[in-house]
Amino acid sequence: MKIGLFFGSFNPIHIGHLIIAETAQSQTALDRVWMVVSPQNPFKQKKNLLSEYNRLRMVELGIGDSVHLQASSIEFHLPKPSFTIDTLTHLKEKYPDYEFALIMGSDNLEHFHKWKNYEAILEYYHIYVYPRTKEIDKLPFLDHPNVELFEAPFLDISATYIRETIREGYSVRYLVPDAVLDYLEASRAYLD
Ligand code: ATP
């Protein structure tokens, strides 16, 4: 089984994230996509960052009953901050029969050489890249045999925009799935 890992804070999850995850699964060789929720860094309390458990719950609600997508809390109990290579190594040990790959936006390629052990990531894992920048052919690593580009719609939506819109008292309906909207409203998230 091939599992694509899509990492994020998901503060909150929005349709941009879900469309990428679904597109990645349907247009590549991936059987499943796990949306890996980044835990809170205990040393960097970020204002407006909901607890990891609230964010995980929203990812579960956003995914709904999909068989292809799944929320993952794997990093909650790993040393913080969690580096991708360490999470990958941990997952490989925990699920030896699964083949893990990464899903990332093309903007990440620009700084990918600064990631911990990026050479090892490239050598041992497949990376599925979707376009997030216009001049995509100028980006590094795209010609690496383990890097594969897939087409996905460009959605200019961010969690920052959603948090700000909520704080201003405006609607975010349709920017997040209905179940996430209900959760946000019931918990009065991002309002204070
Ligand atoms: P924030 O605005 O709080 O920084 P975000 O919306 O960018 O949040 P993250 O949780 O940081 O969300 O995103 C997880 C991953 O999804 C990141 O790699 C990010 O680049 C990517 N991503 C976020 N929004 C979109 C989008 N609209 N389309 C495609 N990828 C996205």
Coordinates of C-alpha atoms and ligand atoms in Angstrom, one line a residue:
M1 CA 0.0 0.0 0.0
K2 CA 1.3 3.4 -1.0
I3 CA 0.6 6.2 1.5
G4 CA 1.1 9.9 0.6
L5 CA 1.8 12.1 3.6
F6 CA 0.4 15.7 3.5
F7 CA 1.8 17.7 6.4
G8 CA 0.2 20.8 7.9
S9 CA -1.0 22.8 10.9
F10 CA -4.5 22.6 9.5
N11 CA -5.5 25.6 11.7
P12 CA -8.1 25.1 10.4
I13 CA -8.3 22.6 7.5
H14 CA -9.9 24.2 4.4
I15 CA -11.0 23.0 1.0
G16 CA -7.6 23.9 -0.5
H17 CA -6.0 21.2 1.6
L18 CA -8.8 18.7 0.9
I19 CA -8.8 19.2 -2.8
I20 CA -5.0 18.7 -2.9
A21 CA -5.2 15.5 -0.9
E22 CA -8.0 14.1 -3.0
T23 CA -6.4 15.1 -6.3
A24 CA -3.1 13.6 -5.2
Q25 CA -4.7 10.3 -4.4
S26 CA -6.8 10.1 -7.5
Q27 CA -4.1 11.3 -10.0
T28 CA -1.0 9.4 -8.8
A29 CA -0.1 5.9 -7.7
L30 CA -1.1 6.7 -4.1
D31 CA -3.6 4.4 -2.5
R32 CA -4.2 6.6 0.6
V33 CA -3.4 10.1 1.7
W34 CA -2.7 10.7 5.4
M35 CA -3.2 14.3 6.5
V36 CA -0.5 14.6 9.2
V37 CA -1.4 17.3 11.8
S38 CA 1.7 19.2 13.1
P39 CA 1.7 19.3 16.9
Q40 CA 2.1 22.5 18.9
N41 CA 5.7 23.4 19.6
P42 CA 5.7 23.7 23.4
F43 CA 8.4 26.3 23.2
K44 CA 6.6 28.4 20.6
Q45 CA 3.1 29.1 21.8
K46 CA 1.5 30.6 18.8
K47 CA -1.4 32.9 19.2
N48 CA -4.5 31.6 17.5
L49 CA -3.1 28.1 17.0
L50 CA -5.8 25.8 18.2
S51 CA -4.7 22.8 20.2
E52 CA -3.5 19.9 18.1
Y53 CA -6.5 17.8 19.2
N54 CA -9.0 20.4 18.0
R55 CA -7.2 20.6 14.7
L56 CA -7.1 16.9 14.4
R57 CA -10.8 16.7 15.1
M58 CA -11.5 19.2 12.3
V59 CA -9.3 17.3 9.9
E60 CA -11.4 14.2 10.7
L61 CA -14.6 16.1 10.3
G62 CA -13.4 17.7 7.0
I63 CA -12.4 14.3 5.5
G64 CA -15.8 12.8 6.5
D65 CA -16.3 9.2 5.3
S66 CA -13.6 9.1 2.6
V67 CA -11.9 5.7 2.3
H68 CA -8.8 7.3 0.7
L69 CA -8.1 10.1 3.1
Q70 CA -7.2 9.8 6.8
A71 CA -6.2 12.2 9.6
S72 CA -3.0 11.3 11.4
S73 CA -1.7 12.3 14.8
I74 CA 1.6 10.5 14.4
E75 CA 3.7 13.5 15.2
F76 CA 1.9 14.3 18.5
H77 CA 4.2 11.9 20.5
L78 CA 7.4 12.4 18.6
P79 CA 10.2 14.7 19.8
K80 CA 9.4 18.4 19.0
P81 CA 9.9 20.0 16.6
S82 CA 9.4 17.0 14.4
F83 CA 11.6 16.8 11.3
T84 CA 10.1 15.1 8.2
I85 CA 12.9 12.6 8.0
D86 CA 12.4 11.5 11.6
T87 CA 8.6 11.1 11.1
L88 CA 9.3 9.1 7.9
T89 CA 11.8 6.8 9.8
H90 CA 9.3 6.3 12.6
L91 CA 6.5 5.5 10.2
K92 CA 8.6 3.0 8.3
E93 CA 9.4 1.2 11.6
K94 CA 5.7 1.3 12.7
Y95 CA 4.3 0.2 9.3
P96 CA 7.0 -1.9 7.6
D97 CA 4.5 -3.1 4.9
Y98 CA 3.6 0.4 3.8
E99 CA 5.4 2.6 1.3
F100 CA 5.5 6.2 2.3
A101 CA 5.7 9.2 0.0
L102 CA 5.5 13.0 0.5
I103 CA 3.0 15.4 -1.1
M104 CA 4.2 19.0 -1.3
G105 CA 3.5 22.3 -3.1
S106 CA 6.1 23.4 -5.6
D107 CA 7.0 26.4 -3.4
N108 CA 8.6 23.9 -0.9
L109 CA 11.2 22.9 -3.5
E110 CA 12.8 26.2 -3.3
H111 CA 14.0 25.7 0.3
F112 CA 14.0 21.9 0.2
H113 CA 17.8 21.8 0.4
K114 CA 17.6 23.2 3.9
W115 CA 15.5 20.3 5.2
K116 CA 17.2 18.0 7.6
N117 CA 18.7 15.1 5.6
Y118 CA 17.0 16.2 2.4
E119 CA 19.3 13.9 0.4
A120 CA 18.1 10.9 2.3
I121 CA 14.5 11.9 1.8
L122 CA 15.1 12.3 -1.9
E123 CA 16.9 9.0 -2.2
Y124 CA 14.4 6.8 -0.3
Y125 CA 11.0 8.4 -0.8
H126 CA 8.9 9.5 -3.7
I127 CA 7.8 13.2 -3.6
Y128 CA 4.6 14.2 -5.4
V129 CA 4.7 17.9 -6.2
Y130 CA 1.7 20.1 -7.2
P131 CA 2.0 23.5 -8.7
R132 CA 1.8 26.5 -6.3
T133 CA 4.0 28.9 -8.2
K134 CA 3.8 30.2 -11.7
E135 CA 7.4 29.7 -13.0
I136 CA 7.5 26.1 -12.1
D137 CA 10.2 24.9 -14.5
K138 CA 12.8 27.0 -12.8
L139 CA 12.5 25.2 -9.5
P140 CA 15.2 22.8 -8.3
F141 CA 14.7 19.0 -7.8
L142 CA 12.0 18.7 -10.4
D143 CA 14.2 16.6 -12.6
H144 CA 15.1 14.2 -9.8
P145 CA 13.8 10.6 -10.6
N146 CA 11.9 10.5 -7.3
V147 CA 10.1 13.8 -7.8
E148 CA 6.9 13.7 -9.7
L149 CA 4.7 16.6 -10.7
F150 CA 0.9 16.2 -10.7
E151 CA -1.8 18.7 -11.8
A152 CA -4.0 20.3 -9.3
P153 CA -6.3 23.3 -9.3
F154 CA -4.7 26.5 -7.9
L155 CA -6.8 27.7 -5.0
D156 CA -5.8 30.9 -3.4
I157 CA -7.1 30.1 0.1
S158 CA -5.2 30.0 3.3
A159 CA -5.9 29.2 6.9
T160 CA -4.7 32.7 7.8
Y161 CA -7.4 34.2 5.5
I162 CA -10.0 32.0 7.2
R163 CA -9.0 32.9 10.7
E164 CA -9.0 36.6 9.8
T165 CA -12.3 36.4 8.1
I166 CA -13.8 34.7 11.2
R167 CA -12.3 37.3 13.5
E168 CA -13.9 40.1 11.4
G169 CA -17.2 38.4 11.8
Y170 CA -17.7 37.3 8.2
S171 CA -18.7 34.0 6.7
V172 CA -16.3 31.2 5.8
R173 CA -19.0 28.9 4.5
Y174 CA -17.8 26.9 1.5
L175 CA -14.2 27.7 2.3
V176 CA -14.3 24.9 4.9
P177 CA -16.5 21.8 4.8
D178 CA -19.9 22.2 6.6
A179 CA -18.9 19.9 9.5
V180 CA -15.8 22.0 10.1
L181 CA -17.9 25.2 9.9
D182 CA -20.2 23.8 12.6
Y183 CA -17.3 22.9 14.8
L184 CA -15.7 26.3 14.4
E185 CA -19.0 28.0 15.2
A186 CA -19.8 25.8 18.2
S187 CA -16.3 26.3 19.7
R188 CA -16.2 30.1 18.8
A189 CA -12.7 29.4 17.4
Y190 CA -10.5 32.3 16.4
L191 CA -13.0 34.9 17.7
D192 CA -11.0 36.2 20.7
Ligands
ATP1 P1 -1.5 29.3 7.3 O1 -2.3 30.4 6.5 O2 -2.0 29.3 8.7 O3 0.0 29.4 7.2 P2 -2.2 27.2 5.4 O4 -3.5 27.4 4.8 O5 -1.0 27.5 4.5 O6 -2.0 27.9 6.8 P3 -1.0 24.7 6.4 O7 -1.7 23.9 7.4 O8 0.2 25.4 6.7 O9 -2.2 25.7 5.8 O10 -0.9 23.9 5.1 C1 -0.5 22.6 5.0 C2 0.1 22.5 3.6 O11 -0.9 22.8 2.6 C3 1.2 23.4 3.3 O12 2.2 22.7 2.6 C4 0.6 24.5 2.5 O13 1.6 25.0 1.6 C5 -0.4 23.7 1.7 N1 -1.6 24.6 1.4 C6 -2.2 25.5 2.1 N2 -3.2 26.1 1.5 C7 -3.2 25.6 0.2 C8 -3.9 25.8 -1.0 N3 -4.9 26.7 -1.0 N4 -3.6 25.1 -2.1 C9 -2.6 24.2 -2.1 N5 -1.9 24.0 -1.0 C10 -2.1 24.6 0.1

